[in-house]
Amino acid sequence: MGVEIERKFLVRGEGWRTANGTLMAQGYLCRGRERTVRVRIAGDEAFLTIKGPGDGAARLEFEYAIPVADARELMTLCERPLIEKTRHRHHDGVHTWEVDEFHGDNAGLVIAEIELDAENEPFTPPPW
């Protein structure tokens, strides 16, 4: 069973910006309190992700690689609007920060997240 423990932060400034990022498109087949089912295309890969309800910073998460062609078809079934973003990764010791720069309907929004091994695991947020 997969468990996701993550923290998310609103980003300010430009110190996070890197030259390279991965363009992503994602949509939700189901989005509710009890479960979320998401399809995502990231570069030349695609994934189907199922997340359970949150308990603090932790929740069940199952992610499966799927063919990109299948993901494109599944996107036609997703709630609108679809989400477009560029993901930038920053390595900080044992942690990796994922910074998402949103486009389209969410242009201007930048969010950073970090995945942890335990809810009380210490980490230092970057200055941005």
Short mmCIF file of C-alpha atoms in Angstrom, two decimals:
data_model
loop_
_atom_site.label_atom_id
_atom_site.label_comp_id
_atom_site.label_asym_id
_atom_site.label_seq_id
_atom_site.Cartn_x
_atom_site.Cartn_y
_atom_site.Cartn_z
CA MET A 1 0.00 0.00 0.00
CA GLY A 2 1.37 3.44 -0.92
CA VAL A 3 1.24 6.36 1.47
CA GLU A 4 1.99 9.92 0.39
CA ILE A 5 3.20 12.43 2.98
CA GLU A 6 3.62 15.87 1.49
CA ARG A 7 3.66 19.52 2.42
CA LYS A 8 2.75 22.31 -0.01
CA PHE A 9 3.74 25.96 0.02
CA LEU A 10 2.88 29.07 -1.97
CA VAL A 11 6.03 30.35 -3.72
CA ARG A 12 7.13 33.97 -3.92
CA GLY A 13 9.99 35.48 -5.92
CA GLU A 14 11.96 33.93 -8.77
CA GLY A 15 14.75 32.03 -6.98
CA TRP A 16 13.07 28.71 -7.80
CA ARG A 17 13.15 29.22 -11.56
CA THR A 18 15.43 26.89 -13.54
CA ALA A 19 16.10 26.73 -17.25
CA ASN A 20 14.65 23.23 -17.57
CA GLY A 21 11.27 22.02 -16.52
CA THR A 22 8.80 19.36 -17.59
CA LEU A 23 5.58 20.48 -19.25
CA MET A 24 2.57 18.65 -17.79
CA ALA A 25 -1.13 18.36 -18.50
CA GLN A 26 -3.46 16.75 -16.03
CA GLY A 27 -7.13 16.20 -15.48
CA TYR A 28 -9.38 14.70 -12.86
CA LEU A 29 -11.72 11.80 -13.57
CA CYS A 30 -12.98 11.99 -9.97
CA ARG A 31 -12.26 14.67 -7.40
CA GLY A 32 -13.87 14.48 -3.98
CA ARG A 33 -13.15 14.25 -0.26
CA GLU A 34 -12.97 10.45 -0.25
CA ARG A 35 -10.93 9.90 -3.41
CA THR A 36 -9.24 11.58 -6.33
CA VAL A 37 -8.47 9.90 -9.65
CA ARG A 38 -6.09 11.85 -11.87
CA VAL A 39 -4.55 11.31 -15.29
CA ARG A 40 -1.31 13.15 -16.07
CA ILE A 41 0.92 13.48 -19.12
CA ALA A 42 4.46 14.58 -18.19
CA GLY A 43 6.73 14.97 -21.18
CA ASP A 44 6.65 11.61 -22.97
CA GLU A 45 5.25 9.66 -19.98
CA ALA A 46 1.73 9.28 -18.59
CA PHE A 47 0.29 8.17 -15.26
CA LEU A 48 -2.99 7.28 -13.62
CA THR A 49 -3.03 8.24 -9.93
CA ILE A 50 -5.56 7.34 -7.25
CA LYS A 51 -5.47 9.17 -3.91
CA GLY A 52 -7.52 8.49 -0.81
CA PRO A 53 -8.74 10.90 1.86
CA GLY A 54 -6.14 12.88 3.78
CA ASP A 55 -5.24 12.29 7.41
CA GLY A 56 -3.05 15.26 8.33
CA ALA A 57 -0.26 15.42 5.74
CA ALA A 58 -0.62 11.70 4.84
CA ARG A 59 -2.96 9.85 2.50
CA LEU A 60 -3.05 6.70 0.42
CA GLU A 61 -1.62 7.10 -3.07
CA PHE A 62 -1.31 4.62 -5.93
CA GLU A 63 0.30 5.66 -9.22
CA TYR A 64 0.58 3.60 -12.40
CA ALA A 65 2.36 4.29 -15.68
CA ILE A 66 -0.02 4.11 -18.64
CA PRO A 67 0.46 4.59 -22.39
CA VAL A 68 0.41 8.27 -23.45
CA ALA A 69 -2.25 7.48 -26.08
CA ASP A 70 -4.51 6.09 -23.32
CA ALA A 71 -3.89 9.19 -21.20
CA ARG A 72 -4.89 11.46 -24.09
CA GLU A 73 -8.16 9.52 -24.47
CA LEU A 74 -8.81 9.62 -20.71
CA MET A 75 -8.29 13.41 -20.76
CA THR A 76 -11.46 13.69 -22.86
CA LEU A 77 -13.40 12.26 -19.88
CA CYS A 78 -11.87 14.62 -17.30
CA GLU A 79 -13.53 17.53 -15.53
CA ARG A 80 -12.77 20.91 -17.07
CA PRO A 81 -10.65 22.90 -17.09
CA LEU A 82 -7.59 20.70 -17.54
CA ILE A 83 -4.51 21.80 -15.62
CA GLU A 84 -1.37 22.91 -17.46
CA LYS A 85 1.90 23.47 -15.63
CA THR A 86 5.66 23.25 -15.81
CA ARG A 87 7.37 21.29 -13.04
CA HIS A 88 10.83 22.30 -11.86
CA ARG A 89 12.80 20.04 -9.51
CA HIS A 90 15.25 21.28 -6.89
CA HIS A 91 17.42 18.82 -4.96
CA ASP A 92 18.16 19.84 -1.38
CA GLY A 93 20.16 17.19 0.46
CA VAL A 94 17.90 14.14 0.89
CA HIS A 95 14.79 16.03 -0.27
CA THR A 96 13.55 17.10 -3.68
CA TRP A 97 11.31 20.14 -3.99
CA GLU A 98 8.86 20.09 -6.89
CA VAL A 99 7.90 23.60 -7.97
CA ASP A 100 4.85 23.84 -10.23
CA GLU A 101 4.41 26.94 -12.37
CA PHE A 102 0.80 26.93 -13.58
CA HIS A 103 -0.40 28.09 -17.00
CA GLY A 104 -3.82 28.59 -18.59
CA ASP A 105 -6.65 29.31 -16.14
CA ASN A 106 -4.21 29.18 -13.19
CA ALA A 107 -1.43 31.33 -14.74
CA GLY A 108 0.61 33.15 -12.11
CA LEU A 109 0.19 30.47 -9.43
CA VAL A 110 3.43 28.83 -8.25
CA ILE A 111 3.36 26.07 -5.63
CA ALA A 112 6.24 24.07 -4.12
CA GLU A 113 5.80 20.68 -2.51
CA ILE A 114 8.05 18.30 -0.68
CA GLU A 115 7.40 14.61 -0.04
CA LEU A 116 8.48 13.27 3.34
CA ASP A 117 9.00 9.85 4.91
CA ALA A 118 7.17 10.84 8.11
CA GLU A 119 4.77 13.65 9.06
CA ASN A 120 7.21 14.95 11.68
CA GLU A 121 10.32 14.70 9.45
CA PRO A 122 12.34 17.93 9.71
CA PHE A 123 13.12 19.97 6.60
CA THR A 124 14.22 23.51 5.82
CA PRO A 125 12.07 25.48 3.38
CA PRO A 126 14.04 27.27 0.66
CA PRO A 127 14.13 31.09 0.80
CA TRP A 128 11.59 31.40 -2.01
#
